[in-house]
mmCIF file with all atom_site columns, C-alpha atoms in Angstrom:
data_model
loop_
_atom_site.group_PDB
_atom_site.id
_atom_site.type_symbol
_atom_site.label_atom_id
_atom_site.label_alt_id
_atom_site.label_comp_id
_atom_site.label_asym_id
_atom_site.label_entity_id
_atom_site.label_seq_id
_atom_site.pdbx_PDB_ins_code
_atom_site.Cartn_x
_atom_site.Cartn_y
_atom_site.Cartn_z
_atom_site.occupancy
_atom_site.B_iso_or_equiv
_atom_site.pdbx_formal_charge
_atom_site.auth_seq_id
_atom_site.auth_comp_id
_atom_site.auth_asym_id
_atom_site.auth_atom_id
_atom_site.pdbx_PDB_model_num
ATOM 1   C CA . MET K 1 1   ? 36.580 34.861 158.942 1.00 50.00 ? 552 MET K CA 1
ATOM 2   C CA . HIS K 1 2   ? 40.356 34.580 158.780 1.00 58.00 ? 553 HIS K CA 1
ATOM 3   C CA . LYS K 1 3   ? 42.345 35.543 161.869 1.00 59.00 ? 554 LYS K CA 1
ATOM 4   C CA . SER K 1 4   ? 44.246 38.259 159.983 1.00 55.00 ? 555 SER K CA 1
ATOM 5   C CA . LYS K 1 5   ? 41.017 39.867 158.772 1.00 54.00 ? 556 LYS K CA 1
ATOM 6   C CA . LYS K 1 6   ? 39.660 39.780 162.324 1.00 54.00 ? 557 LYS K CA 1
ATOM 7   C CA . LEU K 1 7   ? 42.846 41.410 163.594 1.00 53.00 ? 558 LEU K CA 1
ATOM 8   C CA . ILE K 1 8   ? 42.681 44.181 161.000 1.00 54.00 ? 559 ILE K CA 1
ATOM 9   C CA . LEU K 1 9   ? 38.990 44.862 161.588 1.00 52.00 ? 560 LEU K CA 1
ATOM 10  C CA . THR K 1 10  ? 39.532 44.831 165.346 1.00 51.00 ? 561 THR K CA 1
ATOM 11  C CA . ILE K 1 11  ? 42.344 47.374 165.048 1.00 53.00 ? 562 ILE K CA 1
ATOM 12  C CA . LEU K 1 12  ? 40.246 49.525 162.734 1.00 50.00 ? 563 LEU K CA 1
ATOM 13  C CA . ALA K 1 13  ? 37.211 49.278 165.015 1.00 49.00 ? 564 ALA K CA 1
ATOM 14  C CA . PHE K 1 14  ? 39.366 50.287 167.984 1.00 48.00 ? 565 PHE K CA 1
ATOM 15  C CA . VAL K 1 15  ? 41.023 53.212 166.214 1.00 49.00 ? 566 VAL K CA 1
ATOM 16  C CA . VAL K 1 16  ? 37.996 54.526 164.309 1.00 47.00 ? 567 VAL K CA 1
ATOM 17  C CA . PRO K 1 17  ? 34.759 52.573 164.761 1.00 44.00 ? 568 PRO K CA 1
ATOM 18  C CA . GLY K 1 18  ? 33.073 53.920 161.599 1.00 45.00 ? 569 GLY K CA 1
ATOM 19  C CA . VAL K 1 19  ? 35.958 52.780 159.399 1.00 44.00 ? 570 VAL K CA 1
ATOM 20  C CA . ALA K 1 20  ? 35.606 49.101 160.250 1.00 44.00 ? 571 ALA K CA 1
ATOM 21  C CA . TYR K 1 21  ? 33.018 48.375 157.584 1.00 47.00 ? 572 TYR K CA 1
ATOM 22  C CA . ALA K 1 22  ? 34.587 45.950 155.143 1.00 49.00 ? 573 ALA K CA 1
ATOM 23  C CA . ASN K 1 23  ? 33.355 47.768 152.020 1.00 58.00 ? 574 ASN K CA 1
ATOM 24  C CA . ALA K 1 24  ? 34.455 51.264 153.103 1.00 68.00 ? 575 ALA K CA 1
ATOM 25  C CA . GLY K 1 25  ? 38.105 50.859 152.279 1.00 83.00 ? 576 GLY K CA 1
ATOM 26  C CA . VAL K 1 26  ? 40.871 51.784 154.664 1.00 90.00 ? 577 VAL K CA 1
ATOM 27  C CA . PRO K 1 27  ? 41.699 55.485 155.060 1.00 93.00 ? 578 PRO K CA 1
ATOM 28  C CA . MET K 1 28  ? 45.311 55.032 156.111 1.00 94.00 ? 579 MET K CA 1
ATOM 29  C CA . LEU K 1 29  ? 45.438 58.311 158.023 1.00 94.00 ? 580 LEU K CA 1
ATOM 30  C CA . PHE K 1 30  ? 43.337 56.675 160.737 1.00 93.00 ? 581 PHE K CA 1
ATOM 31  C CA . LEU K 1 31  ? 45.989 53.998 161.184 1.00 91.00 ? 582 LEU K CA 1
ATOM 32  C CA . ALA K 1 32  ? 48.983 56.301 160.732 1.00 93.00 ? 583 ALA K CA 1
ATOM 33  C CA . MET K 1 33  ? 47.976 59.143 163.066 1.00 94.00 ? 584 MET K CA 1
ATOM 34  C CA . PRO K 1 34  ? 47.775 57.058 166.251 1.00 94.00 ? 585 PRO K CA 1
ATOM 35  C CA . ALA K 1 35  ? 51.263 55.714 165.496 1.00 93.00 ? 586 ALA K CA 1
ATOM 36  C CA . PHE K 1 36  ? 52.590 59.231 164.857 1.00 95.00 ? 587 PHE K CA 1
ATOM 37  C CA . LEU K 1 37  ? 50.967 60.589 168.015 1.00 95.00 ? 588 LEU K CA 1
ATOM 38  C CA . MET K 1 38  ? 52.228 57.733 170.196 1.00 95.00 ? 589 MET K CA 1
ATOM 39  C CA . SER K 1 39  ? 55.698 58.218 168.738 1.00 96.00 ? 590 SER K CA 1
ATOM 40  C CA . LEU K 1 40  ? 55.758 61.998 169.109 1.00 97.00 ? 591 LEU K CA 1
ATOM 41  C CA . VAL K 1 41  ? 57.458 62.170 172.529 1.00 97.00 ? 592 VAL K CA 1
ATOM 42  C CA . PRO K 1 42  ? 60.246 59.679 171.647 1.00 97.00 ? 593 PRO K CA 1
ATOM 43  C CA . ILE K 1 43  ? 60.717 61.427 168.285 1.00 98.00 ? 594 ILE K CA 1
ATOM 44  C CA . ILE K 1 44  ? 61.042 64.801 169.998 1.00 98.00 ? 595 ILE K CA 1
ATOM 45  C CA . ALA K 1 45  ? 63.575 63.339 172.452 1.00 98.00 ? 596 ALA K CA 1
ATOM 46  C CA . ILE K 1 46  ? 65.708 61.753 169.710 1.00 98.00 ? 597 ILE K CA 1
ATOM 47  C CA . GLU K 1 47  ? 65.582 64.768 167.420 1.00 98.00 ? 598 GLU K CA 1
ATOM 48  C CA . THR K 1 48  ? 66.267 67.177 170.310 1.00 98.00 ? 599 THR K CA 1
ATOM 49  C CA . LEU K 1 49  ? 69.497 65.365 171.167 1.00 97.00 ? 600 LEU K CA 1
ATOM 50  C CA . TYR K 1 50  ? 70.549 65.187 167.512 1.00 97.00 ? 601 TYR K CA 1
ATOM 51  C CA . ILE K 1 51  ? 69.696 68.822 166.716 1.00 97.00 ? 602 ILE K CA 1
ATOM 52  C CA . SER K 1 52  ? 71.268 70.090 169.948 1.00 96.00 ? 603 SER K CA 1
ATOM 53  C CA . ARG K 1 53  ? 74.599 68.470 169.116 1.00 95.00 ? 604 ARG K CA 1
ATOM 54  C CA . GLY K 1 54  ? 74.456 69.030 165.370 1.00 94.00 ? 605 GLY K CA 1
ATOM 55  C CA . LEU K 1 55  ? 73.558 72.716 165.476 1.00 95.00 ? 606 LEU K CA 1
ATOM 56  C CA . GLU K 1 56  ? 75.312 73.453 168.771 1.00 91.00 ? 607 GLU K CA 1
ATOM 57  C CA . LEU K 1 57  ? 72.090 74.690 170.346 1.00 94.00 ? 608 LEU K CA 1
ATOM 58  C CA . SER K 1 58  ? 71.351 74.585 174.044 1.00 96.00 ? 609 SER K CA 1
ATOM 59  C CA . LEU K 1 59  ? 69.222 71.632 175.056 1.00 97.00 ? 610 LEU K CA 1
ATOM 60  C CA . GLY K 1 60  ? 66.384 74.011 175.946 1.00 97.00 ? 611 GLY K CA 1
ATOM 61  C CA . GLN K 1 61  ? 66.443 75.811 172.570 1.00 97.00 ? 612 GLN K CA 1
ATOM 62  C CA . SER K 1 62  ? 66.716 72.508 170.747 1.00 97.00 ? 613 SER K CA 1
ATOM 63  C CA . LEU K 1 63  ? 63.762 71.077 172.702 1.00 98.00 ? 614 LEU K CA 1
ATOM 64  C CA . LYS K 1 64  ? 61.673 74.160 171.931 1.00 98.00 ? 615 LYS K CA 1
ATOM 65  C CA . THR K 1 65  ? 62.569 74.073 168.231 1.00 98.00 ? 616 THR K CA 1
ATOM 66  C CA . VAL K 1 66  ? 62.025 70.347 167.802 1.00 98.00 ? 617 VAL K CA 1
ATOM 67  C CA . SER K 1 67  ? 58.802 70.282 169.834 1.00 98.00 ? 618 SER K CA 1
ATOM 68  C CA . ILE K 1 68  ? 57.139 73.135 167.938 1.00 98.00 ? 619 ILE K CA 1
ATOM 69  C CA . SER K 1 69  ? 58.283 71.889 164.537 1.00 98.00 ? 620 SER K CA 1
ATOM 70  C CA . ASN K 1 70  ? 57.249 68.279 165.193 1.00 98.00 ? 621 ASN K CA 1
ATOM 71  C CA . VAL K 1 71  ? 53.832 69.195 166.571 1.00 97.00 ? 622 VAL K CA 1
ATOM 72  C CA . ALA K 1 72  ? 53.254 71.374 163.496 1.00 96.00 ? 623 ALA K CA 1
ATOM 73  C CA . SER K 1 73  ? 54.338 68.670 161.056 1.00 97.00 ? 624 SER K CA 1
ATOM 74  C CA . THR K 1 74  ? 52.342 65.955 162.854 1.00 96.00 ? 625 THR K CA 1
ATOM 75  C CA . ILE K 1 75  ? 49.120 67.867 163.451 1.00 95.00 ? 626 ILE K CA 1
ATOM 76  C CA . ILE K 1 76  ? 49.039 69.916 160.237 1.00 96.00 ? 627 ILE K CA 1
ATOM 77  C CA . GLY K 1 77  ? 51.560 68.512 157.750 1.00 96.00 ? 628 GLY K CA 1
ATOM 78  C CA . ILE K 1 78  ? 50.727 64.793 157.890 1.00 96.00 ? 629 ILE K CA 1
ATOM 79  C CA . PRO K 1 79  ? 46.906 65.143 157.675 1.00 96.00 ? 630 PRO K CA 1
ATOM 80  C CA . LEU K 1 80  ? 47.156 67.803 154.958 1.00 97.00 ? 631 LEU K CA 1
ATOM 81  C CA . THR K 1 81  ? 49.543 65.637 152.946 1.00 97.00 ? 632 THR K CA 1
ATOM 82  C CA . TRP K 1 82  ? 47.255 62.617 153.349 1.00 96.00 ? 633 TRP K CA 1
ATOM 83  C CA . PHE K 1 83  ? 44.258 64.677 152.210 1.00 96.00 ? 634 PHE K CA 1
ATOM 84  C CA . LEU K 1 84  ? 46.144 65.866 149.115 1.00 96.00 ? 635 LEU K CA 1
ATOM 85  C CA . LEU K 1 85  ? 47.264 62.310 148.349 1.00 97.00 ? 636 LEU K CA 1
ATOM 86  C CA . VAL K 1 86  ? 43.656 61.080 148.646 1.00 95.00 ? 637 VAL K CA 1
ATOM 87  C CA . LEU K 1 87  ? 42.552 63.897 146.353 1.00 95.00 ? 638 LEU K CA 1
ATOM 88  C CA . VAL K 1 88  ? 45.190 62.921 143.769 1.00 95.00 ? 639 VAL K CA 1
ATOM 89  C CA . GLN K 1 89  ? 44.194 59.268 144.140 1.00 95.00 ? 640 GLN K CA 1
ATOM 90  C CA . MET K 1 90  ? 40.517 60.020 143.509 1.00 93.00 ? 641 MET K CA 1
ATOM 91  C CA . VAL K 1 91  ? 41.065 62.532 140.693 1.00 94.00 ? 642 VAL K CA 1
ATOM 92  C CA . THR K 1 92  ? 43.358 60.119 138.830 1.00 94.00 ? 643 THR K CA 1
ATOM 93  C CA . GLY K 1 93  ? 40.963 57.156 139.086 1.00 92.00 ? 644 GLY K CA 1
ATOM 94  C CA . GLY K 1 94  ? 42.521 55.463 142.100 1.00 91.00 ? 645 GLY K CA 1
ATOM 95  C CA . GLY K 1 95  ? 39.208 55.194 143.923 1.00 88.00 ? 646 GLY K CA 1
ATOM 96  C CA . SER K 1 96  ? 38.098 52.129 141.994 1.00 88.00 ? 647 SER K CA 1
ATOM 97  C CA . ALA K 1 97  ? 38.959 48.496 142.503 1.00 89.00 ? 648 ALA K CA 1
ATOM 98  C CA . TYR K 1 98  ? 41.025 47.240 139.581 1.00 90.00 ? 649 TYR K CA 1
ATOM 99  C CA . GLY K 1 99  ? 41.954 43.925 141.122 1.00 91.00 ? 650 GLY K CA 1
ATOM 100 C CA . ILE K 1 100 ? 45.147 42.560 142.552 1.00 94.00 ? 651 ILE K CA 1
ATOM 101 C CA . ASN K 1 101 ? 45.474 39.469 140.402 1.00 93.00 ? 652 ASN K CA 1
ATOM 102 C CA . SER K 1 102 ? 48.736 40.636 138.870 1.00 94.00 ? 653 SER K CA 1
ATOM 103 C CA . VAL K 1 103 ? 51.992 41.987 140.235 1.00 95.00 ? 654 VAL K CA 1
ATOM 104 C CA . MET K 1 104 ? 51.213 45.398 138.728 1.00 95.00 ? 655 MET K CA 1
ATOM 105 C CA . GLY K 1 105 ? 47.748 45.358 140.324 1.00 93.00 ? 656 GLY K CA 1
ATOM 106 C CA . LYS K 1 106 ? 49.285 44.627 143.717 1.00 94.00 ? 657 LYS K CA 1
ATOM 107 C CA . VAL K 1 107 ? 51.902 47.361 143.304 1.00 95.00 ? 658 VAL K CA 1
ATOM 108 C CA . LEU K 1 108 ? 49.287 49.938 142.303 1.00 94.00 ? 659 LEU K CA 1
ATOM 109 C CA . ALA K 1 109 ? 47.006 48.884 145.164 1.00 94.00 ? 660 ALA K CA 1
ATOM 110 C CA . VAL K 1 110 ? 49.645 49.760 147.780 1.00 95.00 ? 661 VAL K CA 1
ATOM 111 C CA . THR K 1 111 ? 51.269 52.766 146.086 1.00 96.00 ? 662 THR K CA 1
ATOM 112 C CA . TRP K 1 112 ? 48.727 54.727 144.022 1.00 95.00 ? 663 TRP K CA 1
ATOM 113 C CA . GLN K 1 113 ? 45.919 53.663 146.351 1.00 96.00 ? 664 GLN K CA 1
ATOM 114 C CA . ALA K 1 114 ? 47.992 53.781 149.554 1.00 96.00 ? 665 ALA K CA 1
ATOM 115 C CA . PRO K 1 115 ? 46.235 56.823 151.066 1.00 96.00 ? 666 PRO K CA 1
ATOM 116 C CA . TRP K 1 116 ? 42.820 55.125 150.961 1.00 95.00 ? 667 TRP K CA 1
ATOM 117 C CA . LEU K 1 117 ? 43.166 51.396 150.422 1.00 94.00 ? 668 LEU K CA 1
ATOM 118 C CA . ILE K 1 118 ? 40.538 49.568 148.419 1.00 93.00 ? 669 ILE K CA 1
ATOM 119 C CA . PRO K 1 119 ? 39.037 46.868 150.677 1.00 88.00 ? 670 PRO K CA 1
ATOM 120 C CA . TYR K 1 120 ? 40.549 43.708 149.270 1.00 89.00 ? 671 TYR K CA 1
ATOM 121 C CA . GLU K 1 121 ? 39.580 42.022 152.521 1.00 84.00 ? 672 GLU K CA 1
ATOM 122 C CA . GLU K 1 122 ? 41.656 38.865 152.203 1.00 87.00 ? 673 GLU K CA 1
ATOM 123 C CA . ASP K 1 123 ? 44.790 40.878 151.450 1.00 90.00 ? 674 ASP K CA 1
ATOM 124 C CA . LEU K 1 124 ? 44.636 43.740 153.943 1.00 88.00 ? 675 LEU K CA 1
ATOM 125 C CA . ASN K 1 125 ? 47.071 41.906 156.225 1.00 89.00 ? 676 ASN K CA 1
ATOM 126 C CA . TRP K 1 126 ? 49.928 42.664 153.817 1.00 92.00 ? 677 TRP K CA 1
ATOM 127 C CA . MET K 1 127 ? 48.437 45.725 152.084 1.00 94.00 ? 678 MET K CA 1
ATOM 128 C CA . ILE K 1 128 ? 48.127 47.886 155.207 1.00 93.00 ? 679 ILE K CA 1
ATOM 129 C CA . PRO K 1 129 ? 51.790 47.593 156.264 1.00 94.00 ? 680 PRO K CA 1
ATOM 130 C CA . ILE K 1 130 ? 53.129 48.036 152.721 1.00 95.00 ? 681 ILE K CA 1
ATOM 131 C CA . ALA K 1 131 ? 50.890 51.076 152.159 1.00 96.00 ? 682 ALA K CA 1
ATOM 132 C CA . GLY K 1 132 ? 52.052 52.390 155.546 1.00 96.00 ? 683 GLY K CA 1
ATOM 133 C CA . LEU K 1 133 ? 55.686 52.095 154.471 1.00 97.00 ? 684 LEU K CA 1
ATOM 134 C CA . VAL K 1 134 ? 54.901 53.767 151.129 1.00 97.00 ? 685 VAL K CA 1
ATOM 135 C CA . LEU K 1 135 ? 53.164 56.675 152.872 1.00 97.00 ? 686 LEU K CA 1
ATOM 136 C CA . LEU K 1 136 ? 56.197 57.246 155.084 1.00 97.00 ? 687 LEU K CA 1
ATOM 137 C CA . ILE K 1 137 ? 57.984 58.575 151.986 1.00 98.00 ? 688 ILE K CA 1
ATOM 138 C CA . PRO K 1 138 ? 55.770 61.631 151.295 1.00 98.00 ? 689 PRO K CA 1
ATOM 139 C CA . PHE K 1 139 ? 55.251 62.112 155.047 1.00 98.00 ? 690 PHE K CA 1
ATOM 140 C CA . PHE K 1 140 ? 59.036 62.228 155.508 1.00 98.00 ? 691 PHE K CA 1
ATOM 141 C CA . PHE K 1 141 ? 59.441 64.985 152.910 1.00 98.00 ? 692 PHE K CA 1
ATOM 142 C CA . VAL K 1 142 ? 56.595 67.042 154.370 1.00 97.00 ? 693 VAL K CA 1
ATOM 143 C CA . SER K 1 143 ? 57.998 66.617 157.887 1.00 97.00 ? 694 SER K CA 1
ATOM 144 C CA . TRP K 1 144 ? 61.493 67.547 156.759 1.00 97.00 ? 695 TRP K CA 1
ATOM 145 C CA . TRP K 1 145 ? 60.460 70.709 154.935 1.00 97.00 ? 696 TRP K CA 1
ATOM 146 C CA . SER K 1 146 ? 57.871 71.898 157.454 1.00 97.00 ? 697 SER K CA 1
ATOM 147 C CA . GLU K 1 147 ? 60.247 71.255 160.366 1.00 98.00 ? 698 GLU K CA 1
ATOM 148 C CA . PHE K 1 148 ? 63.049 73.012 158.478 1.00 98.00 ? 699 PHE K CA 1
ATOM 149 C CA . PHE K 1 149 ? 60.801 76.036 157.909 1.00 97.00 ? 700 PHE K CA 1
ATOM 150 C CA . VAL K 1 150 ? 59.799 76.232 161.592 1.00 97.00 ? 701 VAL K CA 1
ATOM 151 C CA . SER K 1 151 ? 63.363 75.577 162.791 1.00 97.00 ? 702 SER K CA 1
ATOM 152 C CA . LYS K 1 152 ? 64.717 78.311 160.521 1.00 97.00 ? 703 LYS K CA 1
ATOM 153 C CA . LYS K 1 153 ? 62.157 80.794 161.877 1.00 97.00 ? 704 LYS K CA 1
ATOM 154 C CA . LEU K 1 154 ? 63.021 79.911 165.477 1.00 97.00 ? 705 LEU K CA 1
ATOM 155 C CA . ASN K 1 155 ? 66.812 80.053 164.934 1.00 96.00 ? 706 ASN K CA 1
ATOM 156 C CA . LYS K 1 156 ? 67.393 82.999 162.609 1.00 95.00 ? 707 LYS K CA 1
ATOM 157 C CA . THR K 1 157 ? 71.085 83.312 163.434 1.00 95.00 ? 708 THR K CA 1
ATOM 158 C CA . LEU K 1 158 ? 71.943 79.798 162.229 1.00 95.00 ? 709 LEU K CA 1
ATOM 159 C CA . PRO K 1 159 ? 72.789 79.138 158.563 1.00 96.00 ? 710 PRO K CA 1
ATOM 160 C CA . SER K 1 160 ? 69.817 77.747 156.623 1.00 95.00 ? 711 SER K CA 1
ATOM 161 C CA . LEU K 1 161 ? 71.939 75.092 154.953 1.00 96.00 ? 712 LEU K CA 1
ATOM 162 C CA . SER K 1 162 ? 73.046 73.681 158.306 1.00 96.00 ? 713 SER K CA 1
ATOM 163 C CA . ILE K 1 163 ? 69.489 73.653 159.660 1.00 97.00 ? 714 ILE K CA 1
ATOM 164 C CA . ARG K 1 164 ? 68.172 71.954 156.511 1.00 97.00 ? 715 ARG K CA 1
ATOM 165 C CA . GLY K 1 165 ? 70.782 69.202 156.655 1.00 97.00 ? 716 GLY K CA 1
ATOM 166 C CA . LYS K 1 166 ? 70.427 68.524 160.374 1.00 98.00 ? 717 LYS K CA 1
ATOM 167 C CA . VAL K 1 167 ? 66.610 68.503 160.250 1.00 98.00 ? 718 VAL K CA 1
ATOM 168 C CA . ARG K 1 168 ? 66.779 66.110 157.285 1.00 98.00 ? 719 ARG K CA 1
ATOM 169 C CA . ASN K 1 169 ? 69.140 63.789 159.132 1.00 98.00 ? 720 ASN K CA 1
ATOM 170 C CA . ALA K 1 170 ? 67.059 63.911 162.315 1.00 98.00 ? 721 ALA K CA 1
ATOM 171 C CA . ASN K 1 171 ? 63.995 62.961 160.279 1.00 98.00 ? 722 ASN K CA 1
ATOM 172 C CA . LEU K 1 172 ? 65.882 60.164 158.540 1.00 98.00 ? 723 LEU K CA 1
ATOM 173 C CA . ILE K 1 173 ? 66.651 58.702 161.955 1.00 98.00 ? 724 ILE K CA 1
ATOM 174 C CA . THR K 1 174 ? 63.134 59.000 163.339 1.00 98.00 ? 725 THR K CA 1
ATOM 175 C CA . TYR K 1 175 ? 61.373 57.917 160.144 1.00 97.00 ? 726 TYR K CA 1
ATOM 176 C CA . SER K 1 176 ? 63.571 54.826 160.090 1.00 97.00 ? 727 SER K CA 1
ATOM 177 C CA . LEU K 1 177 ? 62.241 54.098 163.563 1.00 96.00 ? 728 LEU K CA 1
ATOM 178 C CA . LEU K 1 178 ? 58.654 54.894 162.496 1.00 96.00 ? 729 LEU K CA 1
ATOM 179 C CA . ALA K 1 179 ? 58.942 52.101 159.934 1.00 96.00 ? 730 ALA K CA 1
ATOM 180 C CA . ALA K 1 180 ? 58.714 49.727 162.907 1.00 94.00 ? 731 ALA K CA 1
ATOM 181 C CA . TRP K 1 181 ? 54.961 50.426 163.128 1.00 92.00 ? 732 TRP K CA 1
ATOM 182 C CA . PRO K 1 182 ? 53.937 48.972 159.739 1.00 93.00 ? 733 PRO K CA 1
ATOM 183 C CA . ILE K 1 183 ? 56.562 46.243 159.972 1.00 93.00 ? 734 ILE K CA 1
ATOM 184 C CA . GLY K 1 184 ? 55.259 45.289 163.423 1.00 90.00 ? 735 GLY K CA 1
ATOM 185 C CA . PHE K 1 185 ? 51.699 45.293 162.112 1.00 85.00 ? 736 PHE K CA 1
ATOM 186 C CA . TRP K 1 186 ? 52.794 43.011 159.277 1.00 88.00 ? 737 TRP K CA 1
ATOM 187 C CA . VAL K 1 187 ? 54.462 40.607 161.691 1.00 90.00 ? 738 VAL K CA 1
ATOM 188 C CA . LEU K 1 188 ? 51.386 40.550 163.963 1.00 85.00 ? 739 LEU K CA 1
ATOM 189 C CA . SER K 1 189 ? 48.937 40.054 161.107 1.00 77.00 ? 740 SER K CA 1
ATOM 190 C CA . SER K 1 190 ? 51.120 37.299 159.627 1.00 80.00 ? 741 SER K CA 1
ATOM 191 C CA . ALA K 1 191 ? 51.326 35.550 163.005 1.00 82.00 ? 742 ALA K CA 1
ATOM 192 C CA . ALA K 1 192 ? 47.524 35.732 163.357 1.00 76.00 ? 743 ALA K CA 1
ATOM 193 C CA . LYS K 1 193 ? 47.017 33.707 160.160 1.00 69.00 ? 744 LYS K CA 1
#
């Protein structure tokens, strides 16, 4: 067994033991959620400082707003989005292995099939991080809009346009930092080869 495959299966077995079977595919939510949860406190800290300054809110009100909105987007928004993406993947035929012998096959395997990767065992070392980066895109939009909605409800006196822009920018900052998780995984799996 290659070192990179061992690393991936070890990580999967640690995160979710039942997912580690090689023929089960890789439900990316089980790799993404631990990263999101471990990053939640630093994300709240960064976004609190940004939102506090950008919307001229007190630090306490900013912390309350950012904490509630981020917990909601992480606990409800991300899993719900992943579930809908898996549903779309399965309904549109993305649950089958079509092969990754071509560039188009590789692209489809980490975009269309990103929510639940097909178990191309020898290639998971690069597929998991690329799929993770791809999934950050829909997760970003769900986080932005759900956090905007919560922030608007908690700060009714502030203009919606200002809240929307500042929440977007705060999420751009923190999602850029979240990209370190799949990139770090890629570096580790490449080094294990």
